[in-house]
């Protein structure tokens, strides 16, 4: 099926987009529909690349609004982990479907997920028409190295057999929940099978102090010594990384995903040092983290918080500008995360913004998107040439919300 968008606005000029076989066949002023093409009349809507959410726990939409005013460890130990022990595939499927619907609605088309029952998330992503790198969370804090290996293999098995829209990943939870032996094994497995690794790193200052006390080195150096800091590594948070760690991360071509809203909600007490990270050459992406600790999946809204908290922490309004913030949110500052490109032969993933969005009517579009907009400005979301949302309406949303609420109720949430 050929999809043709006509009369969209890109970088100030009127363009059309022809999508064939899931990719952009042509883009430019000369593109117009042929008889029989599925056509979207954009009516002067802005055409922009979609956002990439670099760190999520998608099915945690089920935990939204539950125990959200506690510190990190009591929140995990009392509210999250006991309920997670009861999750089944259908819970995760509907929680992730809800997350996907919210992402489609707010302009995110690719995300990096770490959650239980990863096969159920993969099924949800596929049914929703999105793209994701997915890993089962790996812990051996209360278990053995052998159990962790089994968990990892089971997770990878559950993620096999999907199309290119699902990228299997390894997801050791953190350095304080996974043993040195297991982290080394994960590093070897990642290298052997060329699998990306997602891990929480340097989220709290306590994590850094504990790492120094236990291993005599800071978290990034610890990971590096275990072979786990490479171009395949995606580090979530990085709030407490120091300049030497940033230089090392840049040298190893690893990626850091900052999650400013979740960090502020859990009051981690610091801010990811973005200006220093960029100066060091670190690849950086933006994430929401799970809906249990954000509680939103609207990355376009978090983009404002990202830019503002960077300016505020640096006591310098020039610490980051709108173009840089937008580039981070669309994945353009982190090649590993999978940014979409609006050019021929790239996957046909893009957004059309509401032509009548009042927030976008005056001034520079990028500045408006970063400082004034939220996901509500997204009118149309297209992934692989498939229209997932048109006119701000996600098909089947009511049913998805009802199913997710029912699963949350079953879990006592
Ligand atoms: Zn997380």
mmCIF file of C-alpha atoms and ligand atoms in Angstrom:
data_model
loop_
_atom_site.group_PDB
_atom_site.id
_atom_site.type_symbol
_atom_site.label_atom_id
_atom_site.label_comp_id
_atom_site.label_asym_id
_atom_site.label_seq_id
_atom_site.Cartn_x
_atom_site.Cartn_y
_atom_site.Cartn_z
ATOM 1 C CA UNK A 1 0.000 0.000 0.000
ATOM 2 C CA UNK A 2 1.302 3.438 -0.923
ATOM 3 C CA UNK A 3 0.671 6.334 1.431
ATOM 4 C CA UNK A 4 1.099 9.867 0.171
ATOM 5 C CA UNK A 5 1.042 12.945 2.376
ATOM 6 C CA UNK A 6 0.479 16.161 0.519
ATOM 7 C CA UNK A 7 0.731 19.816 1.465
ATOM 8 C CA UNK A 8 2.861 19.408 4.617
ATOM 9 C CA UNK A 9 5.285 22.048 5.844
ATOM 10 C CA UNK A 10 8.910 21.039 6.377
ATOM 11 C CA UNK A 11 11.615 23.579 7.177
ATOM 12 C CA UNK A 12 9.385 26.327 5.837
ATOM 13 C CA UNK A 13 8.523 24.763 2.465
ATOM 14 C CA UNK A 14 5.500 22.837 1.218
ATOM 15 C CA UNK A 15 6.324 19.195 0.614
ATOM 16 C CA UNK A 16 4.740 15.846 -0.074
ATOM 17 C CA UNK A 17 5.891 12.444 1.184
ATOM 18 C CA UNK A 18 5.481 9.184 -0.724
ATOM 19 C CA UNK A 19 5.764 6.037 1.442
ATOM 20 C CA UNK A 20 6.183 2.646 -0.214
ATOM 21 C CA UNK A 21 6.971 -0.687 1.442
ATOM 22 C CA UNK A 22 7.397 0.956 4.820
ATOM 23 C CA UNK A 23 10.034 3.455 3.693
ATOM 24 C CA UNK A 24 10.074 6.987 2.323
ATOM 25 C CA UNK A 25 10.221 6.646 -1.460
ATOM 26 C CA UNK A 26 10.245 10.378 -2.136
ATOM 27 C CA UNK A 27 9.944 13.621 -0.198
ATOM 28 C CA UNK A 28 9.781 17.120 -1.642
ATOM 29 C CA UNK A 29 7.611 19.747 -3.334
ATOM 30 C CA UNK A 30 7.113 17.616 -6.459
ATOM 31 C CA UNK A 31 5.510 14.626 -4.635
ATOM 32 C CA UNK A 32 1.795 14.201 -5.300
ATOM 33 C CA UNK A 33 -0.597 11.245 -5.081
ATOM 34 C CA UNK A 34 -1.416 8.908 -7.946
ATOM 35 C CA UNK A 35 -4.867 7.306 -8.382
ATOM 36 C CA UNK A 36 -5.378 4.564 -5.784
ATOM 37 C CA UNK A 37 -2.843 5.916 -3.262
ATOM 38 C CA UNK A 38 -3.949 6.336 0.335
ATOM 39 C CA UNK A 39 -3.699 10.101 0.733
ATOM 40 C CA UNK A 40 -3.386 12.400 3.717
ATOM 41 C CA UNK A 41 -4.191 16.037 3.032
ATOM 42 C CA UNK A 42 -1.935 17.707 5.581
ATOM 43 C CA UNK A 43 -3.391 21.186 5.039
ATOM 44 C CA UNK A 44 -0.129 22.951 5.850
ATOM 45 C CA UNK A 45 0.622 20.864 8.962
ATOM 46 C CA UNK A 46 4.235 20.755 10.104
ATOM 47 C CA UNK A 47 6.031 17.529 9.230
ATOM 48 C CA UNK A 48 8.612 16.592 11.902
ATOM 49 C CA UNK A 49 10.522 13.474 12.946
ATOM 50 C CA UNK A 50 9.029 11.456 15.804
ATOM 51 C CA UNK A 51 10.511 11.275 19.301
ATOM 52 C CA UNK A 52 12.581 8.415 20.714
ATOM 53 C CA UNK A 53 11.935 7.514 24.349
ATOM 54 C CA UNK A 54 15.295 6.177 25.511
ATOM 55 C CA UNK A 55 14.178 4.636 28.802
ATOM 56 C CA UNK A 56 10.832 3.132 29.778
ATOM 57 C CA UNK A 57 9.162 0.364 31.744
ATOM 58 C CA UNK A 58 6.095 0.478 29.508
ATOM 59 C CA UNK A 59 3.713 -1.796 31.408
ATOM 60 C CA UNK A 60 4.196 0.296 34.541
ATOM 61 C CA UNK A 61 1.232 2.358 33.346
ATOM 62 C CA UNK A 62 -0.570 -0.150 35.608
ATOM 63 C CA UNK A 63 1.250 1.382 38.617
ATOM 64 C CA UNK A 64 0.391 4.956 37.759
ATOM 65 C CA UNK A 65 -0.937 6.928 40.688
ATOM 66 C CA UNK A 66 0.130 4.321 43.212
ATOM 67 C CA UNK A 67 2.651 5.019 46.014
ATOM 68 C CA UNK A 68 4.134 7.837 44.022
ATOM 69 C CA UNK A 69 5.210 10.015 46.944
ATOM 70 C CA UNK A 70 7.794 7.649 48.455
ATOM 71 C CA UNK A 71 11.615 7.619 48.207
ATOM 72 C CA UNK A 72 13.167 5.252 45.637
ATOM 73 C CA UNK A 73 14.029 2.210 47.752
ATOM 74 C CA UNK A 74 10.854 2.060 49.935
ATOM 75 C CA UNK A 75 8.836 2.704 46.752
ATOM 76 C CA UNK A 76 10.520 -0.237 45.009
ATOM 77 C CA UNK A 77 10.582 -2.570 48.018
ATOM 78 C CA UNK A 78 7.088 -1.866 49.421
ATOM 79 C CA UNK A 79 4.970 -0.787 46.457
ATOM 80 C CA UNK A 80 6.489 -2.110 43.262
ATOM 81 C CA UNK A 81 8.419 -5.360 43.683
ATOM 82 C CA UNK A 82 5.694 -7.246 45.698
ATOM 83 C CA UNK A 83 3.076 -6.467 43.024
ATOM 84 C CA UNK A 84 5.468 -7.182 40.153
ATOM 85 C CA UNK A 85 5.922 -10.682 41.560
ATOM 86 C CA UNK A 86 2.223 -11.316 40.722
ATOM 87 C CA UNK A 87 2.280 -9.990 37.136
ATOM 88 C CA UNK A 88 1.293 -12.243 34.256
ATOM 89 C CA UNK A 89 1.567 -11.899 30.482
ATOM 90 C CA UNK A 90 -1.866 -10.318 30.057
ATOM 91 C CA UNK A 91 -1.160 -7.677 32.730
ATOM 92 C CA UNK A 92 2.047 -6.683 30.949
ATOM 93 C CA UNK A 93 0.409 -6.829 27.521
ATOM 94 C CA UNK A 94 -2.385 -4.407 28.434
ATOM 95 C CA UNK A 95 -0.118 -2.147 30.487
ATOM 96 C CA UNK A 96 2.240 -1.921 27.525
ATOM 97 C CA UNK A 97 -0.632 -1.423 25.054
ATOM 98 C CA UNK A 98 -1.747 1.548 27.117
ATOM 99 C CA UNK A 99 1.817 2.897 27.133
ATOM 100 C CA UNK A 100 2.043 2.442 23.354
ATOM 101 C CA UNK A 101 -1.269 4.261 22.817
ATOM 102 C CA UNK A 102 -0.026 7.160 24.939
ATOM 103 C CA UNK A 103 3.226 7.282 23.000
ATOM 104 C CA UNK A 104 1.471 7.204 19.619
ATOM 105 C CA UNK A 105 -0.701 10.058 20.879
ATOM 106 C CA UNK A 106 2.248 12.183 22.010
ATOM 107 C CA UNK A 107 4.589 11.549 19.071
ATOM 108 C CA UNK A 108 6.958 8.812 20.289
ATOM 109 C CA UNK A 109 7.423 5.949 17.822
ATOM 110 C CA UNK A 110 10.420 4.097 19.234
ATOM 111 C CA UNK A 111 11.316 3.286 22.825
ATOM 112 C CA UNK A 112 13.846 1.397 24.945
ATOM 113 C CA UNK A 113 12.097 -0.830 27.456
ATOM 114 C CA UNK A 114 13.135 -2.875 30.467
ATOM 115 C CA UNK A 115 10.340 -4.972 31.955
ATOM 116 C CA UNK A 116 9.069 -8.364 33.095
ATOM 117 C CA UNK A 117 7.350 -10.668 30.580
ATOM 118 C CA UNK A 118 9.225 -9.028 27.677
ATOM 119 C CA UNK A 119 7.415 -11.206 25.129
ATOM 120 C CA UNK A 120 4.118 -9.620 26.186
ATOM 121 C CA UNK A 121 5.606 -6.152 25.652
ATOM 122 C CA UNK A 122 6.912 -7.222 22.236
ATOM 123 C CA UNK A 123 3.417 -8.423 21.310
ATOM 124 C CA UNK A 124 1.918 -5.112 22.477
ATOM 125 C CA UNK A 125 4.472 -3.073 20.506
ATOM 126 C CA UNK A 126 3.821 -5.147 17.394
ATOM 127 C CA UNK A 127 0.034 -4.867 17.734
ATOM 128 C CA UNK A 128 0.369 -1.110 18.301
ATOM 129 C CA UNK A 129 2.612 -0.707 15.228
ATOM 130 C CA UNK A 130 5.557 0.886 17.100
ATOM 131 C CA UNK A 131 9.253 -0.001 17.420
ATOM 132 C CA UNK A 132 11.148 -0.941 20.584
ATOM 133 C CA UNK A 133 14.343 -2.376 22.020
ATOM 134 C CA UNK A 134 13.187 -4.639 24.844
ATOM 135 C CA UNK A 135 14.993 -6.464 27.618
ATOM 136 C CA UNK A 136 13.881 -8.537 30.592
ATOM 137 C CA UNK A 137 15.161 -6.962 33.819
ATOM 138 C CA UNK A 138 17.985 -9.073 35.243
ATOM 139 C CA UNK A 139 18.583 -9.252 39.013
ATOM 140 C CA UNK A 140 20.506 -11.661 41.206
ATOM 141 C CA UNK A 141 20.319 -9.679 44.440
ATOM 142 C CA UNK A 142 18.075 -12.326 46.025
ATOM 143 C CA UNK A 143 18.954 -15.163 43.669
ATOM 144 C CA UNK A 144 21.868 -16.917 42.035
ATOM 145 C CA UNK A 145 23.988 -16.274 38.979
ATOM 146 C CA UNK A 146 22.520 -19.436 37.424
ATOM 147 C CA UNK A 147 18.979 -18.131 37.900
ATOM 148 C CA UNK A 148 19.962 -14.847 36.272
ATOM 149 C CA UNK A 149 21.401 -16.689 33.270
ATOM 150 C CA UNK A 150 18.167 -18.619 32.914
ATOM 151 C CA UNK A 151 16.165 -15.382 33.156
ATOM 152 C CA UNK A 152 18.304 -13.788 30.456
ATOM 153 C CA UNK A 153 17.948 -16.754 28.092
ATOM 154 C CA UNK A 154 14.192 -17.001 28.736
ATOM 155 C CA UNK A 155 13.836 -13.287 28.026
ATOM 156 C CA UNK A 156 15.753 -13.547 24.754
ATOM 157 C CA UNK A 157 13.713 -16.595 23.703
ATOM 158 C CA UNK A 158 10.491 -14.669 24.343
ATOM 159 C CA UNK A 159 11.757 -11.838 22.123
ATOM 160 C CA UNK A 160 12.806 -13.985 19.186
ATOM 161 C CA UNK A 161 10.747 -14.364 16.027
ATOM 162 C CA UNK A 162 9.554 -10.774 15.781
ATOM 163 C CA UNK A 163 10.285 -8.477 12.855
ATOM 164 C CA UNK A 164 12.897 -5.739 12.734
ATOM 165 C CA UNK A 165 10.666 -3.452 14.784
ATOM 166 C CA UNK A 166 11.571 -5.438 17.927
ATOM 167 C CA UNK A 167 15.230 -5.365 19.000
ATOM 168 C CA UNK A 168 16.047 -7.865 21.786
ATOM 169 C CA UNK A 169 18.268 -6.384 24.498
ATOM 170 C CA UNK A 170 19.875 -7.352 27.797
ATOM 171 C CA UNK A 171 18.722 -5.313 30.758
ATOM 172 C CA UNK A 172 20.686 -5.794 33.990
ATOM 173 C CA UNK A 173 18.725 -3.668 36.460
ATOM 174 C CA UNK A 174 21.619 -1.823 38.148
ATOM 175 C CA UNK A 175 25.065 -2.347 39.671
ATOM 176 C CA UNK A 176 23.487 -2.648 43.134
ATOM 177 C CA UNK A 177 21.085 -5.443 42.151
ATOM 178 C CA UNK A 178 23.320 -7.521 39.849
ATOM 179 C CA UNK A 179 26.521 -9.264 40.989
ATOM 180 C CA UNK A 180 29.933 -8.680 39.470
ATOM 181 C CA UNK A 181 29.958 -12.235 38.112
ATOM 182 C CA UNK A 182 26.630 -11.721 36.355
ATOM 183 C CA UNK A 183 27.590 -8.312 34.968
ATOM 184 C CA UNK A 184 30.735 -9.867 33.437
ATOM 185 C CA UNK A 185 28.650 -12.669 31.920
ATOM 186 C CA UNK A 186 26.156 -10.143 30.476
ATOM 187 C CA UNK A 187 29.063 -8.220 28.917
ATOM 188 C CA UNK A 188 30.306 -11.398 27.229
ATOM 189 C CA UNK A 189 26.851 -12.354 25.990
ATOM 190 C CA UNK A 190 26.270 -8.838 24.634
ATOM 191 C CA UNK A 191 29.557 -8.936 22.701
ATOM 192 C CA UNK A 192 28.986 -12.486 21.455
ATOM 193 C CA UNK A 193 25.467 -11.853 20.112
ATOM 194 C CA UNK A 194 25.799 -8.119 19.413
ATOM 195 C CA UNK A 195 22.964 -7.298 21.823
ATOM 196 C CA UNK A 196 22.409 -3.838 23.288
ATOM 197 C CA UNK A 197 22.573 -3.545 27.080
ATOM 198 C CA UNK A 198 20.332 -1.220 29.079
ATOM 199 C CA UNK A 199 21.200 -0.526 32.703
ATOM 200 C CA UNK A 200 20.288 2.088 35.328
ATOM 201 C CA UNK A 201 23.488 3.878 36.362
ATOM 202 C CA UNK A 202 24.295 6.651 38.826
ATOM 203 C CA UNK A 203 20.671 7.475 39.582
ATOM 204 C CA UNK A 204 21.326 8.299 43.251
ATOM 205 C CA UNK A 205 24.353 9.598 45.108
ATOM 206 C CA UNK A 206 24.100 6.616 47.464
ATOM 207 C CA UNK A 207 24.666 4.268 44.512
ATOM 208 C CA UNK A 208 27.953 6.071 43.781
ATOM 209 C CA UNK A 209 29.060 6.033 47.443
ATOM 210 C CA UNK A 210 28.196 2.327 47.771
ATOM 211 C CA UNK A 211 30.115 1.542 44.573
ATOM 212 C CA UNK A 212 33.171 3.436 45.824
ATOM 213 C CA UNK A 213 32.960 1.607 49.165
ATOM 214 C CA UNK A 214 32.503 -1.845 47.608
ATOM 215 C CA UNK A 215 34.753 -1.601 44.550
ATOM 216 C CA UNK A 216 37.015 1.405 45.127
ATOM 217 C CA UNK A 217 35.899 3.066 41.891
ATOM 218 C CA UNK A 218 32.995 5.063 40.507
ATOM 219 C CA UNK A 219 30.130 3.295 38.645
ATOM 220 C CA UNK A 220 31.233 3.972 35.041
ATOM 221 C CA UNK A 221 34.766 2.732 35.799
ATOM 222 C CA UNK A 222 33.336 -0.315 37.554
ATOM 223 C CA UNK A 223 31.194 -1.179 34.505
ATOM 224 C CA UNK A 224 34.155 -0.615 32.212
ATOM 225 C CA UNK A 225 36.373 -2.952 34.223
ATOM 226 C CA UNK A 226 33.695 -5.651 33.806
ATOM 227 C CA UNK A 227 33.624 -5.100 30.038
ATOM 228 C CA UNK A 228 30.142 -3.647 30.148
ATOM 229 C CA UNK A 229 30.815 -0.156 28.834
ATOM 230 C CA UNK A 230 30.716 -0.266 25.033
ATOM 231 C CA UNK A 231 28.926 1.207 22.039
ATOM 232 C CA UNK A 232 26.134 -1.275 22.796
ATOM 233 C CA UNK A 233 25.539 0.137 26.299
ATOM 234 C CA UNK A 234 22.656 2.488 27.104
ATOM 235 C CA UNK A 235 22.947 3.989 30.588
ATOM 236 C CA UNK A 236 19.741 5.330 32.106
ATOM 237 C CA UNK A 237 20.046 8.409 34.375
ATOM 238 C CA UNK A 238 23.746 9.271 34.818
ATOM 239 C CA UNK A 239 22.823 11.980 37.309
ATOM 240 C CA UNK A 240 26.022 11.660 39.363
ATOM 241 C CA UNK A 241 28.581 10.989 36.608
ATOM 242 C CA UNK A 242 31.790 12.984 37.144
ATOM 243 C CA UNK A 243 33.997 14.449 34.358
ATOM 244 C CA UNK A 244 36.322 11.433 34.267
ATOM 245 C CA UNK A 245 33.341 9.092 33.890
ATOM 246 C CA UNK A 246 31.892 11.261 31.085
ATOM 247 C CA UNK A 247 35.232 11.158 29.242
ATOM 248 C CA UNK A 248 35.343 7.368 29.615
ATOM 249 C CA UNK A 249 31.736 6.941 28.423
ATOM 250 C CA UNK A 250 32.497 9.107 25.363
ATOM 251 C CA UNK A 251 35.637 7.092 24.637
ATOM 252 C CA UNK A 252 33.657 3.846 24.771
ATOM 253 C CA UNK A 253 30.836 5.343 22.620
ATOM 254 C CA UNK A 254 28.188 4.363 25.177
ATOM 255 C CA UNK A 255 24.907 6.297 25.399
ATOM 256 C CA UNK A 256 23.383 8.080 28.381
ATOM 257 C CA UNK A 257 19.616 8.588 28.572
ATOM 258 C CA UNK A 258 18.542 11.334 30.927
ATOM 259 C CA UNK A 259 15.123 11.083 32.611
ATOM 260 C CA UNK A 260 14.668 14.498 34.219
ATOM 261 C CA UNK A 261 11.029 14.180 35.290
ATOM 262 C CA UNK A 262 11.489 10.804 37.001
ATOM 263 C CA UNK A 263 14.670 12.107 38.660
ATOM 264 C CA UNK A 264 12.812 15.122 40.011
ATOM 265 C CA UNK A 265 9.802 13.079 41.148
ATOM 266 C CA UNK A 266 12.053 10.662 43.030
ATOM 267 C CA UNK A 267 14.046 13.687 44.251
ATOM 268 C CA UNK A 268 17.453 12.226 43.474
ATOM 269 C CA UNK A 269 18.934 15.603 44.367
ATOM 270 C CA UNK A 270 21.032 16.203 41.262
ATOM 271 C CA UNK A 271 20.808 16.862 37.537
ATOM 272 C CA UNK A 272 22.471 14.948 34.692
ATOM 273 C CA UNK A 273 25.438 17.154 33.661
ATOM 274 C CA UNK A 274 24.344 17.599 30.050
ATOM 275 C CA UNK A 275 26.636 20.512 29.045
ATOM 276 C CA UNK A 276 29.682 18.615 30.348
ATOM 277 C CA UNK A 277 28.486 15.387 28.718
ATOM 278 C CA UNK A 278 28.068 17.059 25.334
ATOM 279 C CA UNK A 279 31.416 18.816 25.634
ATOM 280 C CA UNK A 280 32.996 15.420 26.346
ATOM 281 C CA UNK A 281 31.280 13.965 23.261
ATOM 282 C CA UNK A 282 28.822 11.653 25.061
ATOM 283 C CA UNK A 283 25.820 10.414 23.035
ATOM 284 C CA UNK A 284 22.690 11.558 24.894
ATOM 285 C CA UNK A 285 19.017 10.641 24.644
ATOM 286 C CA UNK A 286 15.892 11.573 26.585
ATOM 287 C CA UNK A 287 13.552 9.221 28.437
ATOM 288 C CA UNK A 288 10.493 9.334 30.610
ATOM 289 C CA UNK A 289 11.326 6.252 32.719
ATOM 290 C CA UNK A 290 8.308 4.136 33.756
ATOM 291 C CA UNK A 291 4.874 5.558 34.361
ATOM 292 C CA UNK A 292 5.285 4.474 37.994
ATOM 293 C CA UNK A 293 7.906 7.178 38.513
ATOM 294 C CA UNK A 294 6.996 9.960 36.078
ATOM 295 C CA UNK A 295 3.879 9.347 35.682
ATOM 296 C CA UNK A 296 3.492 10.451 32.096
ATOM 297 C CA UNK A 297 4.827 9.032 28.832
ATOM 298 C CA UNK A 298 4.496 12.370 27.064
ATOM 299 C CA UNK A 299 8.122 12.908 26.067
ATOM 300 C CA UNK A 300 7.243 16.113 24.262
ATOM 301 C CA UNK A 301 6.153 17.552 27.618
ATOM 302 C CA UNK A 302 9.266 16.241 29.404
ATOM 303 C CA UNK A 303 11.374 17.979 26.801
ATOM 304 C CA UNK A 304 10.580 21.341 28.372
ATOM 305 C CA UNK A 305 11.572 20.071 31.817
ATOM 306 C CA UNK A 306 14.810 18.708 30.361
ATOM 307 C CA UNK A 307 15.776 22.048 28.848
ATOM 308 C CA UNK A 308 14.706 24.073 31.890
ATOM 309 C CA UNK A 309 16.421 21.913 34.497
ATOM 310 C CA UNK A 310 19.656 22.073 32.502
ATOM 311 C CA UNK A 311 19.497 25.864 32.347
ATOM 312 C CA UNK A 312 18.555 26.076 36.015
ATOM 313 C CA UNK A 313 21.303 23.714 37.240
ATOM 314 C CA UNK A 314 23.931 25.598 35.238
ATOM 315 C CA UNK A 315 22.544 29.000 36.335
ATOM 316 C CA UNK A 316 22.916 29.792 32.638
ATOM 317 C CA UNK A 317 20.037 30.183 30.146
ATOM 318 C CA UNK A 318 22.443 29.363 27.315
ATOM 319 C CA UNK A 319 23.399 25.966 28.839
ATOM 320 C CA UNK A 320 21.165 24.277 26.244
ATOM 321 C CA UNK A 321 19.163 25.761 23.375
ATOM 322 C CA UNK A 322 15.903 24.579 21.829
ATOM 323 C CA UNK A 323 17.548 23.008 18.778
ATOM 324 C CA UNK A 324 19.877 20.917 20.960
ATOM 325 C CA UNK A 325 17.021 19.839 23.267
ATOM 326 C CA UNK A 326 14.893 18.836 20.260
ATOM 327 C CA UNK A 327 17.819 16.893 18.760
ATOM 328 C CA UNK A 328 18.213 14.962 22.039
ATOM 329 C CA UNK A 329 14.483 14.119 22.188
ATOM 330 C CA UNK A 330 14.365 12.847 18.610
ATOM 331 C CA UNK A 331 17.408 10.618 19.123
ATOM 332 C CA UNK A 332 19.617 12.696 16.839
ATOM 333 C CA UNK A 333 22.304 13.030 19.532
ATOM 334 C CA UNK A 334 22.550 9.275 20.157
ATOM 335 C CA UNK A 335 23.002 7.123 17.024
ATOM 336 C CA UNK A 336 22.395 3.902 18.978
ATOM 337 C CA UNK A 337 18.857 4.923 19.955
ATOM 338 C CA UNK A 338 17.525 4.892 16.375
ATOM 339 C CA UNK A 339 16.468 8.362 15.269
ATOM 340 C CA UNK A 340 14.142 8.625 12.265
ATOM 341 C CA UNK A 341 15.353 10.616 9.244
ATOM 342 C CA UNK A 342 13.025 12.482 6.897
ATOM 343 C CA UNK A 343 14.772 11.469 3.685
ATOM 344 C CA UNK A 344 14.373 8.962 0.851
ATOM 345 C CA UNK A 345 14.904 5.290 1.760
ATOM 346 C CA UNK A 346 14.618 5.959 5.520
ATOM 347 C CA UNK A 347 11.804 4.151 7.366
ATOM 348 C CA UNK A 348 8.556 6.076 6.893
ATOM 349 C CA UNK A 349 8.231 7.250 10.505
ATOM 350 C CA UNK A 350 7.025 10.826 11.023
ATOM 351 C CA UNK A 351 4.539 13.129 12.686
ATOM 352 C CA UNK A 352 2.164 15.783 11.413
ATOM 353 C CA UNK A 353 1.407 18.462 13.973
ATOM 354 C CA UNK A 354 -2.047 19.995 14.410
ATOM 355 C CA UNK A 355 -2.218 22.881 11.927
ATOM 356 C CA UNK A 356 -4.461 24.795 14.340
ATOM 357 C CA UNK A 357 -2.327 24.223 17.483
ATOM 358 C CA UNK A 358 -2.254 27.682 19.078
ATOM 359 C CA UNK A 359 1.103 26.961 20.776
ATOM 360 C CA UNK A 360 2.758 26.606 17.387
ATOM 361 C CA UNK A 361 1.226 29.598 15.627
ATOM 362 C CA UNK A 362 3.839 32.244 16.373
ATOM 363 C CA UNK A 363 7.637 32.241 16.512
ATOM 364 C CA UNK A 364 10.260 29.611 15.848
ATOM 365 C CA UNK A 365 8.761 26.104 15.526
ATOM 366 C CA UNK A 366 11.540 24.303 17.412
ATOM 367 C CA UNK A 367 11.411 26.776 20.304
ATOM 368 C CA UNK A 368 7.606 26.421 20.389
ATOM 369 C CA UNK A 369 7.870 22.616 20.412
ATOM 370 C CA UNK A 370 10.360 22.648 23.295
ATOM 371 C CA UNK A 371 8.955 25.415 25.478
ATOM 372 C CA UNK A 372 5.233 25.664 24.680
ATOM 373 C CA UNK A 373 3.990 22.345 23.300
ATOM 374 C CA UNK A 374 2.969 19.012 24.763
ATOM 375 C CA UNK A 375 2.031 15.760 23.050
ATOM 376 C CA UNK A 376 -1.415 17.277 22.425
ATOM 377 C CA UNK A 377 -0.030 19.098 19.348
ATOM 378 C CA UNK A 378 0.464 15.795 17.508
ATOM 379 C CA UNK A 379 -2.254 15.216 14.915
ATOM 380 C CA UNK A 380 -0.933 12.267 12.898
ATOM 381 C CA UNK A 381 1.585 9.542 13.741
ATOM 382 C CA UNK A 382 2.977 7.333 10.985
ATOM 383 C CA UNK A 383 5.331 4.372 11.511
ATOM 384 C CA UNK A 384 6.635 2.294 8.622
ATOM 385 C CA UNK A 385 4.110 3.996 6.340
ATOM 386 C CA UNK A 386 1.192 2.880 8.564
ATOM 387 C CA UNK A 387 -1.070 5.591 9.964
ATOM 388 C CA UNK A 388 -1.322 4.871 13.719
ATOM 389 C CA UNK A 389 -3.179 8.063 14.562
ATOM 390 C CA UNK A 390 -5.027 10.653 12.493
ATOM 391 C CA UNK A 391 -6.791 13.738 13.830
ATOM 392 C CA UNK A 392 -5.482 13.055 17.341
ATOM 393 C CA UNK A 393 -7.563 9.869 17.642
ATOM 394 C CA UNK A 394 -5.912 6.520 18.439
ATOM 395 C CA UNK A 395 -8.224 3.718 17.237
ATOM 396 C CA UNK A 396 -9.331 1.379 20.064
ATOM 397 C CA UNK A 397 -8.048 3.643 22.857
ATOM 398 C CA UNK A 398 -11.159 3.235 25.026
ATOM 399 C CA UNK A 399 -10.910 -0.540 24.938
ATOM 400 C CA UNK A 400 -7.195 -0.426 25.759
ATOM 401 C CA UNK A 401 -7.774 1.837 28.761
ATOM 402 C CA UNK A 402 -10.590 -0.448 30.000
ATOM 403 C CA UNK A 403 -8.434 -3.580 29.727
ATOM 404 C CA UNK A 404 -5.473 -1.911 31.479
ATOM 405 C CA UNK A 405 -7.713 -0.652 34.297
ATOM 406 C CA UNK A 406 -9.144 -4.145 34.728
ATOM 407 C CA UNK A 407 -5.625 -5.661 34.969
ATOM 408 C CA UNK A 408 -4.530 -2.984 37.466
ATOM 409 C CA UNK A 409 -7.643 -3.758 39.540
ATOM 410 C CA UNK A 410 -6.777 -7.472 39.526
ATOM 411 C CA UNK A 411 -3.365 -6.597 40.983
ATOM 412 C CA UNK A 412 -4.929 -4.448 43.704
ATOM 413 C CA UNK A 413 -3.501 -1.226 42.275
HETATM 414 ZN ZN1 LIG B 1 14.054 2.940 34.943
#
